[in-house]
XYZ file of C-alpha atoms in Angstrom:
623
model
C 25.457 4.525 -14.984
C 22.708 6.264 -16.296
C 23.918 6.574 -19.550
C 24.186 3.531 -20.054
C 21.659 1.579 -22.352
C 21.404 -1.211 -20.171
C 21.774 -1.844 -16.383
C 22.876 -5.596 -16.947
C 24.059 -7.309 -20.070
C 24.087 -10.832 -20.476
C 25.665 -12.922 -23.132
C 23.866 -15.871 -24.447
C 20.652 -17.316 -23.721
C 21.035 -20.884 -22.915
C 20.031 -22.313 -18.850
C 22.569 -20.264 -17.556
C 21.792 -16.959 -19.136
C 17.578 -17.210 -18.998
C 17.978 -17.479 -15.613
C 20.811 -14.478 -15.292
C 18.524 -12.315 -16.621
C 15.090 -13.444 -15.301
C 16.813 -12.736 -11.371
C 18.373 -9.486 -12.342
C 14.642 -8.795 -13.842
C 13.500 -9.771 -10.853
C 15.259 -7.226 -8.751
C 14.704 -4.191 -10.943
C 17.284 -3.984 -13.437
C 16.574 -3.239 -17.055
C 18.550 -6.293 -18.916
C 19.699 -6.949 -22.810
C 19.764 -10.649 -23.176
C 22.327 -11.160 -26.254
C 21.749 -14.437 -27.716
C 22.117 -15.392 -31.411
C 18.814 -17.204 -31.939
C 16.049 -15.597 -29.643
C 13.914 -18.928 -30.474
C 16.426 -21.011 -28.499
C 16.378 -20.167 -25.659
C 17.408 -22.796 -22.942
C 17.512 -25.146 -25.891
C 18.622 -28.520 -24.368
C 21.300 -29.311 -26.718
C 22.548 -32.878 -25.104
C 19.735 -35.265 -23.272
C 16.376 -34.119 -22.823
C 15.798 -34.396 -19.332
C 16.510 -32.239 -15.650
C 17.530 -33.835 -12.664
C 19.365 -36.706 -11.482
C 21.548 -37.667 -8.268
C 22.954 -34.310 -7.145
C 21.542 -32.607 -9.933
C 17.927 -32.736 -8.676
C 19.059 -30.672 -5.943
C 20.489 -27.978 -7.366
C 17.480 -27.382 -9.444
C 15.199 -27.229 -6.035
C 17.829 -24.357 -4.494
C 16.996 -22.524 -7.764
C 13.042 -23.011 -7.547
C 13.627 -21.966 -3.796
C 15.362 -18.452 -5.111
C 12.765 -18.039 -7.596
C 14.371 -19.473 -10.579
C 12.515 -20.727 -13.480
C 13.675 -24.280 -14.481
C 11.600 -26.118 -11.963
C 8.719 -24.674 -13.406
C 9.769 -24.896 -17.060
C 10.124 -29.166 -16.699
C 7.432 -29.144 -14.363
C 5.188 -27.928 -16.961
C 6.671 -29.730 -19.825
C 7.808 -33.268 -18.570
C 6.829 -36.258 -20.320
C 7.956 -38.472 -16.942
C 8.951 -38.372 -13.950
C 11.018 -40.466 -11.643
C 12.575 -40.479 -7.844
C 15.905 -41.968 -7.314
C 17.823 -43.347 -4.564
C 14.787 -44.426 -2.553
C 16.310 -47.419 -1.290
C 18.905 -45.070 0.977
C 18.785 -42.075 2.861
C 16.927 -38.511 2.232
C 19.889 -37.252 1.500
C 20.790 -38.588 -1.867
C 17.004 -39.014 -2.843
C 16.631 -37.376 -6.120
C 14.328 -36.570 -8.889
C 14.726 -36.861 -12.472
C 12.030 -35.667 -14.987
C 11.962 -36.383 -18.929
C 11.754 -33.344 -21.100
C 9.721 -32.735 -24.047
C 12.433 -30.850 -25.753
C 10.657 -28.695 -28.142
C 7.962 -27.572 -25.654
C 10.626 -26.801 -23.055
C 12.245 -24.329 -24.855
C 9.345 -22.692 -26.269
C 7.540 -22.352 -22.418
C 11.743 -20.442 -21.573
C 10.953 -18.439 -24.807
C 7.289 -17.296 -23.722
C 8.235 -16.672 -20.007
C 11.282 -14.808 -20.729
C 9.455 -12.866 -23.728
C 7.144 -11.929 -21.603
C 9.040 -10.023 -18.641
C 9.317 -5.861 -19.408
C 12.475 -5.391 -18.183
C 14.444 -8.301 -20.132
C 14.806 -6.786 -24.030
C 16.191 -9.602 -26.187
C 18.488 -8.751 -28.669
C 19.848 -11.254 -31.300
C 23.848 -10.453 -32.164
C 26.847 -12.214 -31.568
C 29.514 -10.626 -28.731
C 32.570 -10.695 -30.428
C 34.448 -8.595 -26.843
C 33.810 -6.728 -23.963
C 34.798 -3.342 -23.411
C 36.370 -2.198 -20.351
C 37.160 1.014 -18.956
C 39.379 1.713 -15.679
C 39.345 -1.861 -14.990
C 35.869 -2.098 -14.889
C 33.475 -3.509 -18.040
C 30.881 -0.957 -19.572
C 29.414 -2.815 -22.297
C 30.150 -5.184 -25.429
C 30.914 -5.205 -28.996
C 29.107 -7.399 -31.389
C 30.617 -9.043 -34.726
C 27.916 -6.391 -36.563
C 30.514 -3.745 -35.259
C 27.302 -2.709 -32.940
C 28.550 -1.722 -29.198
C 25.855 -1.850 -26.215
C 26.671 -0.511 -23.129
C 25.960 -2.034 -19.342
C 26.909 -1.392 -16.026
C 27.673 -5.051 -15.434
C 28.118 -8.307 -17.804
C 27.140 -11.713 -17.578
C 28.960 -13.968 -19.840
C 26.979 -17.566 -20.119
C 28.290 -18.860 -23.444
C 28.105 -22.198 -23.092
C 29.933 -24.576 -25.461
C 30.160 -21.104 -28.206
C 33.426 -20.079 -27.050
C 35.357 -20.878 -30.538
C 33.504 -23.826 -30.227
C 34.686 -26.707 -32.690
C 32.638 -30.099 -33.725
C 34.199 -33.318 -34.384
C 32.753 -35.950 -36.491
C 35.228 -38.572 -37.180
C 38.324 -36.279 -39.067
C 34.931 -33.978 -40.169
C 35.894 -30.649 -38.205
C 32.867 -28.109 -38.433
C 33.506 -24.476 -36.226
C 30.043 -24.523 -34.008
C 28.927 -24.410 -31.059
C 26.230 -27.240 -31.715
C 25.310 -28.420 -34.368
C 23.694 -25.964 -37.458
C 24.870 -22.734 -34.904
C 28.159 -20.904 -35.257
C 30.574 -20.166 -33.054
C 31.654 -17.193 -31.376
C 35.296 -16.658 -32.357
C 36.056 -13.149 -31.069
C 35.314 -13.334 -27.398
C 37.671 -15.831 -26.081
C 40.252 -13.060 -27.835
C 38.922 -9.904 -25.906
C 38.838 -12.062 -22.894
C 42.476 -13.017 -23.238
C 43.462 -8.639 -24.185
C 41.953 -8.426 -20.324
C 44.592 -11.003 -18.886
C 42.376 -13.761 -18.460
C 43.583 -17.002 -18.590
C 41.737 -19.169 -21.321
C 41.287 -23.333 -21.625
C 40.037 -25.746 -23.569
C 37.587 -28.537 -22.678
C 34.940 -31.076 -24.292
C 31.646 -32.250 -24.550
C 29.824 -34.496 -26.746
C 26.105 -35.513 -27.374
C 25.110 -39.366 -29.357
C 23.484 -39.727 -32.357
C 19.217 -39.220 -32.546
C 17.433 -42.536 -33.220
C 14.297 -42.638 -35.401
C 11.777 -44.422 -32.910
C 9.584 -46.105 -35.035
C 12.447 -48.236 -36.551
C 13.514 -49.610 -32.481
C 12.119 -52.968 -31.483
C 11.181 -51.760 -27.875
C 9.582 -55.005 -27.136
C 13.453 -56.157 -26.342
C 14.056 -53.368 -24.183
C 13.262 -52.728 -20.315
C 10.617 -50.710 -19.728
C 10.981 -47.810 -17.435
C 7.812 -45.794 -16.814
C 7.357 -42.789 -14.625
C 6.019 -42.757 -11.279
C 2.244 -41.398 -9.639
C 2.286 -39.763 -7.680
C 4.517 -37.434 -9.825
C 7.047 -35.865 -7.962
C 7.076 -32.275 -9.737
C 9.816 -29.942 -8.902
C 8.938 -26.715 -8.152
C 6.467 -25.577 -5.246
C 4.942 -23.324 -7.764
C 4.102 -25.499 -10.078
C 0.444 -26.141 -11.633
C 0.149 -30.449 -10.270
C -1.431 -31.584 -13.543
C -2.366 -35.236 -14.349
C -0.964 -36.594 -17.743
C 0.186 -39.964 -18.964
C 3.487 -40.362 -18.862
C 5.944 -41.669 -21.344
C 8.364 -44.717 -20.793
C 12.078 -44.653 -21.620
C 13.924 -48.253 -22.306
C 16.896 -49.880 -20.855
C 19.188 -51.587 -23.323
C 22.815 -52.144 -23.627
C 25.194 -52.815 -26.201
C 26.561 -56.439 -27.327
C 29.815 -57.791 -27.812
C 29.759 -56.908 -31.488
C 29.774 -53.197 -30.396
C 32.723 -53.680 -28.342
C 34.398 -55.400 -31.511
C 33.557 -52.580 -33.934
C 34.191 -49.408 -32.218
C 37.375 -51.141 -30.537
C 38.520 -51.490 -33.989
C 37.567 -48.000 -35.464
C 39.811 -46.230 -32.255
C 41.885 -44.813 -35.208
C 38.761 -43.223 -36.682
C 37.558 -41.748 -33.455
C 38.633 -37.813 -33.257
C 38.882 -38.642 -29.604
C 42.097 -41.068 -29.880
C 43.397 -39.875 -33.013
C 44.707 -36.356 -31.390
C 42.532 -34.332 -33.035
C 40.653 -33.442 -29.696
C 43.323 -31.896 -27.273
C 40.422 -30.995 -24.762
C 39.940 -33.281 -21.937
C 36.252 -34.415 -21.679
C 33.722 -35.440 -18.726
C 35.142 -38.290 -16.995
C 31.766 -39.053 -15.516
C 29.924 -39.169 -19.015
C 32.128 -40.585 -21.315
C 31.695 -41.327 -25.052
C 30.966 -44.817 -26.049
C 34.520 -44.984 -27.278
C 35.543 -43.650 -24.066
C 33.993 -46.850 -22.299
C 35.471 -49.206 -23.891
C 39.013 -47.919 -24.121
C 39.094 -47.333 -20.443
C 37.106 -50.547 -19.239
C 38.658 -53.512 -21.605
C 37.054 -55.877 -19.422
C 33.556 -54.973 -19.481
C 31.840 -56.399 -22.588
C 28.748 -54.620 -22.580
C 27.112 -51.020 -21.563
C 23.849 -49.915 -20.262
C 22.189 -47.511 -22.999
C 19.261 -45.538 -22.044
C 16.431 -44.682 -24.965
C 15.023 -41.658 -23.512
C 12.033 -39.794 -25.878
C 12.955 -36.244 -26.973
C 9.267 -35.634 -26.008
C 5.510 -35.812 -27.396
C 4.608 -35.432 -31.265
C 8.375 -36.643 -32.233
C 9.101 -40.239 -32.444
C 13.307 -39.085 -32.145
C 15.219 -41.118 -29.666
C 18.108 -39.995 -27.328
C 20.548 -42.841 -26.743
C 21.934 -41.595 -23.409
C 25.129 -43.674 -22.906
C 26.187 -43.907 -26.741
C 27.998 -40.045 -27.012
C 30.541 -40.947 -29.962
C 32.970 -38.301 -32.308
C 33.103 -41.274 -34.603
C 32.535 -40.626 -38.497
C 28.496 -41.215 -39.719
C 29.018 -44.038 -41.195
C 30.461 -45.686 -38.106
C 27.993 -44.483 -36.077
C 25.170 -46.420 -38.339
C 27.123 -49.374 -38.227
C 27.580 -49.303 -34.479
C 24.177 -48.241 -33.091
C 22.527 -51.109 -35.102
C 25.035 -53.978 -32.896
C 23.026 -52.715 -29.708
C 20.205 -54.828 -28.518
C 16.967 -53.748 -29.965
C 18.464 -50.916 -32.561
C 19.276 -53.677 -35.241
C 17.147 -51.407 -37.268
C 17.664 -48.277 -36.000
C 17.817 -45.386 -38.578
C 19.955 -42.059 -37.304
C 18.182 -38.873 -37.802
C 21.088 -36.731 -36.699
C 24.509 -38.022 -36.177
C 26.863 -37.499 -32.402
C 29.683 -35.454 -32.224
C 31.916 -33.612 -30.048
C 32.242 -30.421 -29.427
C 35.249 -29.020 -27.914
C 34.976 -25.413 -26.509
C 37.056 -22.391 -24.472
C 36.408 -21.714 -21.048
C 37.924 -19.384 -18.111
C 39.775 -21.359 -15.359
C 37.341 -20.058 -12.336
C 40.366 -19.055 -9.969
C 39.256 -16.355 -11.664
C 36.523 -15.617 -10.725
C 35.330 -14.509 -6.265
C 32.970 -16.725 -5.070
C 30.178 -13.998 -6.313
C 31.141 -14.631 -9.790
C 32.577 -11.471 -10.192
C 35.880 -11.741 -12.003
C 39.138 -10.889 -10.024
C 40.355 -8.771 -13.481
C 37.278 -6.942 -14.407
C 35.021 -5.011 -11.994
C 31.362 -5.753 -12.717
C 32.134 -8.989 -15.299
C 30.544 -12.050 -14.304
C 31.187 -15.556 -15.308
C 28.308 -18.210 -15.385
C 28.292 -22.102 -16.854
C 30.317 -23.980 -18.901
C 32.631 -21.021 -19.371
C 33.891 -21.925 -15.372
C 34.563 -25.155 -16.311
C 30.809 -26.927 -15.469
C 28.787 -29.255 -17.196
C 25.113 -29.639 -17.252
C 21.998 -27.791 -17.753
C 21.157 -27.316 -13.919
C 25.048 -26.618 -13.026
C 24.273 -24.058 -15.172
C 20.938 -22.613 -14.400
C 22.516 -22.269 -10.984
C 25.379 -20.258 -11.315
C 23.139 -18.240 -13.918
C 20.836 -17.297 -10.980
C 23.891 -16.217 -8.774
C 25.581 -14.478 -11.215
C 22.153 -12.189 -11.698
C 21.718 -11.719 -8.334
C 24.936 -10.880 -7.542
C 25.312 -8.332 -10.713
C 22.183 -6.629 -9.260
C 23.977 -6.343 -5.753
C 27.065 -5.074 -7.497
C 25.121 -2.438 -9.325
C 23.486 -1.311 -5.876
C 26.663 -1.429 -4.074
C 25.517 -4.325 -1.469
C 27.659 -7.101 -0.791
C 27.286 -9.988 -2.626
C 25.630 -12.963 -1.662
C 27.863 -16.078 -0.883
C 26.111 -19.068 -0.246
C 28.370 -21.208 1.657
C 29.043 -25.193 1.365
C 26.710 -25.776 4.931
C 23.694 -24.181 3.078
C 23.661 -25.317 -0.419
C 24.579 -27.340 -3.234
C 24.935 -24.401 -5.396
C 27.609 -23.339 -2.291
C 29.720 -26.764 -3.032
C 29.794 -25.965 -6.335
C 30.857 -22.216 -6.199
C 33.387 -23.079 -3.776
C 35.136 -26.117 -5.746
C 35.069 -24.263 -8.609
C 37.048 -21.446 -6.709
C 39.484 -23.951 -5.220
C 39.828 -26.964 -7.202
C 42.089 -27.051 -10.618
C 39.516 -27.632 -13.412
C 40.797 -30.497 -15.524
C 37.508 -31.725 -16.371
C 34.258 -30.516 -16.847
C 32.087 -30.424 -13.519
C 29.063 -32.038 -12.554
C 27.439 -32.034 -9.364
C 27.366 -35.308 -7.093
C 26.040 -35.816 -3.772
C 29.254 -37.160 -2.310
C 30.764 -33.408 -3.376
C 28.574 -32.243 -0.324
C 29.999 -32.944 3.302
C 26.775 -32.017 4.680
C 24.690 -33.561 2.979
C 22.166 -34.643 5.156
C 21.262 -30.826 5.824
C 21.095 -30.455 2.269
C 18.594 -32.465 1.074
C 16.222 -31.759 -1.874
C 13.117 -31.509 0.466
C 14.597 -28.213 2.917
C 15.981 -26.424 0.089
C 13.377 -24.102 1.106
C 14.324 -24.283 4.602
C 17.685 -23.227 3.498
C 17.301 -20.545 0.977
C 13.958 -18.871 0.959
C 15.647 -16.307 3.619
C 17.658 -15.301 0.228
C 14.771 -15.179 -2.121
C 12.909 -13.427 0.090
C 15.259 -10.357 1.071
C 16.316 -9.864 -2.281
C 12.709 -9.794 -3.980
C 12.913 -13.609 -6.178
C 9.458 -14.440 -5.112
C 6.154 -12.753 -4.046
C 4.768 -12.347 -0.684
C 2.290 -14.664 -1.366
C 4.786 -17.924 -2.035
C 6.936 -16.673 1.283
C 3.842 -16.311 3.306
C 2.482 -19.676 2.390
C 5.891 -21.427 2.928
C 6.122 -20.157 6.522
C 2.842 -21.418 6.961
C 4.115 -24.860 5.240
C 6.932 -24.578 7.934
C 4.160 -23.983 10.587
C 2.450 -27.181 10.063
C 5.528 -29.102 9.930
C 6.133 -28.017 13.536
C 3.045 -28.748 14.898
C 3.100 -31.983 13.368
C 6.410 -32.986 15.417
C 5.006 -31.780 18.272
C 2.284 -33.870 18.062
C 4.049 -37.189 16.565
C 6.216 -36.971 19.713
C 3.780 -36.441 22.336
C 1.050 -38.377 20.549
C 1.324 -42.278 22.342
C -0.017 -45.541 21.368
C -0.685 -48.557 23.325
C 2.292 -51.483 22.185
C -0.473 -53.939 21.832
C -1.674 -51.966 19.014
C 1.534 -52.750 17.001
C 0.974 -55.999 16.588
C 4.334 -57.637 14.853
C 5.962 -54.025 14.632
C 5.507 -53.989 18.725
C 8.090 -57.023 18.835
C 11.163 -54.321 19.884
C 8.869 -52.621 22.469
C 7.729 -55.327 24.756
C 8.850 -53.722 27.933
C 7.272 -50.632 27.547
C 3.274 -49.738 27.851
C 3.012 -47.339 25.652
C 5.598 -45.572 22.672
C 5.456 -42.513 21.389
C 4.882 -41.808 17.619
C 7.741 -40.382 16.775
C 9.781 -43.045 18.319
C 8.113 -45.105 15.473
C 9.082 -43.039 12.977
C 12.472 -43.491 14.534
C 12.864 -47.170 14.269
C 15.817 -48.323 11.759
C 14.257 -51.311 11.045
C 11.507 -49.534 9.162
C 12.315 -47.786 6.011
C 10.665 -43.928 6.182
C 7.916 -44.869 4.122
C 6.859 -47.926 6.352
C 7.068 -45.513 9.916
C 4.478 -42.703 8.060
C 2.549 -45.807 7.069
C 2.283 -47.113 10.209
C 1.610 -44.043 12.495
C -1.235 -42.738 9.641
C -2.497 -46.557 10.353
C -2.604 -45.409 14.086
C -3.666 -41.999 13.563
C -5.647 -42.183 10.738
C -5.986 -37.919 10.363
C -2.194 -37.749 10.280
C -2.904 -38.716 6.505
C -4.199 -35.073 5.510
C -0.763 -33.998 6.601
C 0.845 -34.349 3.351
C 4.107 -33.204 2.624
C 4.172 -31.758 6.331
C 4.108 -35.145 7.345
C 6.886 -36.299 5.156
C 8.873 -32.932 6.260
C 8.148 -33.677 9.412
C 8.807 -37.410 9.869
C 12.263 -36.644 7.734
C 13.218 -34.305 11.211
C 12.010 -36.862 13.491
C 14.008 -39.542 12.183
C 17.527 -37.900 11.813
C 16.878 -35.032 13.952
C 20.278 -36.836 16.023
C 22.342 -36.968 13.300
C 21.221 -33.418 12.283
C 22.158 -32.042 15.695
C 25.667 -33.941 15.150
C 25.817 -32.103 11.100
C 25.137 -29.080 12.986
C 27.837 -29.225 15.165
C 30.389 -29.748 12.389
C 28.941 -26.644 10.422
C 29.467 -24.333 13.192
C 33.160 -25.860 13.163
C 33.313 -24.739 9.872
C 31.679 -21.481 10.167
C 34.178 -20.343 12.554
C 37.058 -20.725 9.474
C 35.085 -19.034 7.064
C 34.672 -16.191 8.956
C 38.224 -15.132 8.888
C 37.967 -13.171 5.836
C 41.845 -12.899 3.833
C 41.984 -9.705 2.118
C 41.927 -10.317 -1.876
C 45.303 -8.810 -2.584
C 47.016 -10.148 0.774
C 50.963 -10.514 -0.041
C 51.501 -14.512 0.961
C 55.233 -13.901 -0.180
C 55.654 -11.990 3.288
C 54.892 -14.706 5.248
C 57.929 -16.592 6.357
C 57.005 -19.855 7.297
C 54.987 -21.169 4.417
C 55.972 -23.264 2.237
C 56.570 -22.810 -2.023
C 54.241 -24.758 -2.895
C 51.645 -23.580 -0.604
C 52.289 -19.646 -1.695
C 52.257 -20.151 -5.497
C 48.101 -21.912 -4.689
C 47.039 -19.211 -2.122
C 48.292 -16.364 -5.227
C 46.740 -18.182 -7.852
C 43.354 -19.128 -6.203
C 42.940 -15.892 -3.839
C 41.131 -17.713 -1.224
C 38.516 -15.535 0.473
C 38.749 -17.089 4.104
C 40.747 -19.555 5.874
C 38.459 -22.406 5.509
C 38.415 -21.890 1.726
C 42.380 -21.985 1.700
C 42.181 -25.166 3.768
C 40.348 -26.954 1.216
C 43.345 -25.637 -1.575
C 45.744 -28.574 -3.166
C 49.282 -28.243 -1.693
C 48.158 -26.115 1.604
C 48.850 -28.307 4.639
C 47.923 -27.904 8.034
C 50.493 -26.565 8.916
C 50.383 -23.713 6.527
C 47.080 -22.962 7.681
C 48.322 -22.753 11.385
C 51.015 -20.578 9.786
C 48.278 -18.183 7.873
C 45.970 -18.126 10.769
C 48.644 -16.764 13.375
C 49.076 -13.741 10.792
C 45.520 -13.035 9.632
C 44.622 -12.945 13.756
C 47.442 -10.325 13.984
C 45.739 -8.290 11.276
C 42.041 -8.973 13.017
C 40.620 -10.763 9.580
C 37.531 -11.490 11.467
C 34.085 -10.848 9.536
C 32.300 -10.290 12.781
């Protein structure tokens, strides 16, 4: 190992990657970042934003491990919005507006900037492997480095090919080649290799959109920033627009199907179901005559415009037509035109629920290569994967973040179990506990992680604990803090046969939304207001700490299945009893407990019972 050049090599430099090598940094290991354009890194090739439902909270488990995209938008958002407010905790999110340029050069500087990351601009062409286990890679310049461990986040590069209308251009995005020869090495290995697609719309010139027939959507003060380490600076934020397309739209791009390299078999890949191209929507909802289109800025100092909604493979001249029928772009002028991309990827049964590849020792898999879509679906994995490369190097078990502690867990584990047919995003409905995962306790959840491992300084962990302090003290003193019910006025209506009622009973009340029970017991208890986001932490617990208690039980349920552990090359062909179906999913996906083989396609109860009777014979308890 010492030989080596590197300890960890990882293989492109977009969300996925930065954030690879920043953790493996992070815990001592000297890293080569291969990328082809060192000035790109974490470039946001599709919409120019972080966040969203689900999204959001996948972005606060990586702040809580130390990662750096919370801080990178933080710092560089244009706006900032909250989403979901109307319903539970759970599903509140956050969704911040990027100012593309500066984003990528604030990923650039912090990245340049670490000693033990050393960036080095080639294309990997294959990996080399010896005794089963990878040692380095090859680059198209015939140059070879050598690593104890690889982290391949190539994103949409993987013999990547654009469509534009019957225009085929071999890319990865646009103006940026592909890389052709890694898909090929991968395949020498064994590995089984798919195809899949993305696309991105065309960029509007701003200053030829009549926003004045648009709906205004500005950001929101207080802003709710993203990461706990973030600077809270004051700035005016910049609207995005509503708008949606017309009848006419539907006519035209109904009519130019045939043009479309979507419908005209061009594309074999199968694309994101949840973000389909415009010619997607129409095609697969006849009936609807019109579509929401969002105008989100691609940041300060450029007036280019991000149609989010209007993702097209149609040919340029289409595309003009078409984007001038929507309501407020008669005039619109295209500065760069949409396309899609398709791309190879690695169906992630191959791949343990640390990443590591079941083939190759050492050879980690991170973003859209498993099959995922999305900036933060990718930043997450990325973080994993460098953690667990670093662990892997140091010969410490890997760390498996399971679907009771985090978003990142869900998607890990239905990545490891589910057939990948089309490209994954995270939702909030992916997550049966979601109520214990909410984007305010990601801390709660994961700083344990971040803190054993080394991903953030004393300094952050000692003033979280004290964060978690306060938030204690403050239930205490909500629930043992009384008022008189004649002090209510209307609000005391449901409490007329009691004296007195207890704070936190207030903050219980269903009939208030969370916001109105911390406005009303600050209105009571006027210092309660320095509290903060203590108070909101703390009024969150208070409120659902009975449906929490019922969440809990059901993890520990679920706990108890996870920990028997099935040996990774356990023979299911042996086991009479099960049935065909059942043994051809449990040898393909390699399920690493029980639980996990529950949640398999095709494995019914009853095989479980079957599989559970054997594994107790053979004691597959973790402890």
């Amino acid at each position: 190992m010492s030989n080596r050049d590197f300890d960890i090599i990882v293989v492109g430099g977009g969300h996925a990657g930065v954030e690879a090598a920043r953790a493996a940094a992070r815990m001592g290991r000297q890293v080569a970042l291969v990328t082809m354009d060192k000035s790109r890194l974490a470039l946001m090739s599709c919409n120019p934003a972080v966040g969203g439902i689900g999204k959001s909270h996948l972005v606060k488990e990586v702040d809580a491990l130390g990662g750096l995209m919370g801080e990178a938008i933080d710092a560089t958002g244009i706006q900032f919005r909250r989403l979901n407010l109307s319903r539970g905790p759970a599903v509140w999110s956050t969704r911040a507006q990027a100012d593309r340029i500066r984003y990528n050069e604030y990923v650039c500087n912090r990245i340049k900037a670490i000693p033990r990351i050393t960036i080095i601009e080639e294309t990997v062409a294959r990996i080399i492997v010896e005794n089963d286990a990878v040692c380095g890679v090859g680059c198209e310049s015939n140059r070879e480095i050598s690593g104890s461990a690889v982290i391949i986040c190539s994103g949409t590069f993987l013999s990547g090919l654009i469509h534009i209308g019957k225009k085929q251009i071999k890319a990865g995005r646009m103006d940026e080649p592909a890389a052709v020869g890694l898909s090929a090495s991968l395949k020498e290995y064994g590995f089984e290799i798919g195809r899949l697609k993305t696309g991105t719309p065309p960029r509007l010139d701003g200053k030829t959109i009549d926003f004045s027939v648009c709906k205004e959507q500005p950001g929101e003060d207080p802003i709710p920033f993203f990461s706990c380490r973030s600077e809270k600076r004051r700035f005016k934020q910049v609207s995005c627009y509503l708008t949606d397309t017309t009848t006419t739209t539907k006519k035209l791009i109904t009519n130019s199907f045939d043009q479309s390299a979507i419908f005209s078999g061009q594309i074999k890949a199968t694309g994101p179901r949840y973000c389909p191209s415009i010619e997607d929507k129409f095609f697969r909802f006849p009936d609807k005559p019109t579509h929401q289109i969002f105008l989100e800025p691609e940041g300060n100092g450029t007036d280019e415009i991000y149609p989010n909604g209007f993702s097209t493979a149609l040919p340029e001249s289409i595309q003009r037509e078409a984007i001038r029928t929507v309501r407020g772009l008669e005039k619109a002028e295209i500065t760069r035109p949409g396309y899609a991309v398709e791309y190879d990827f690695c169906p992630p049964h191959q791949i343990k629920l640390s990443l590591e590849t079941r083939l190759v020792a050492g050879l980690f898999l991170a973003g859209q290569i498993n099959g995922t879509s999305g900036y933060e679906e990718a930043a997450a994995q990325g973080l994993i994967a460098g953690l667990n490369a670093s662990l892997y190097l140091m010969d410490q078990p890997a760390v498996v973040l399971d679907r009771s502690e985090a978003y990142i867990g869900v998607m890990i584990d239905d990545l490891c179990t589910r057939p990948i047919t089309e490209p994954y995003r995270m939702f909030t409905s992916r997550a049966e506990y979601r109520l214990a995962l909410r984007e305010d306790n990601a801390r709660d959840r994961l700083t344990v992680y971040a803190d054993r491992y080394g991903l953030i300084d004393r300094q952050e962990s000692e003033a979280f604990a004290q964060l978690q302090h306060d938030t204690n003290i403050l239930i205490d003193k909500l629930e043992s803090t009384r008022v008189r019910v004649t002090e209510l006025g209307a609000a005391g209506d449901r409490f007329r046969k009691a004296d007195k009622v207890s704070l936190g009973n207030l903050i219980r009340q269903p009939h208030l939304t969370l916001e109105e029970s911390i406005g009303l017991v600050i209105s009571l208890n006027p210092e309660l207001n320095s509290g903060g986001e203590s108070l909101i932490r703390a009024a969150i617990q208070i409120r659902y700490k009975g449906y929490l208690a019922k969440q809990k039980r059901e993890i520990d349920k679920f706990r108890k299945l996870e920990t028997m552990i099935i040996p990774d090359r356990f023979d299911y062909q042996a086991i009479t009893g099960l049935k065909k179906e059942a043994i051809e999913r449990l040898t393909r996906y390699r399920p690493q407990s029980l639980g996990q083989a529950g949640r398999l396609e095709g494995v019914s109860p009853g095989d479980l019972a079957i599989l559970s009777v054997h594994l107790k014979r053979q004691g597959a308890f973790s402890g």
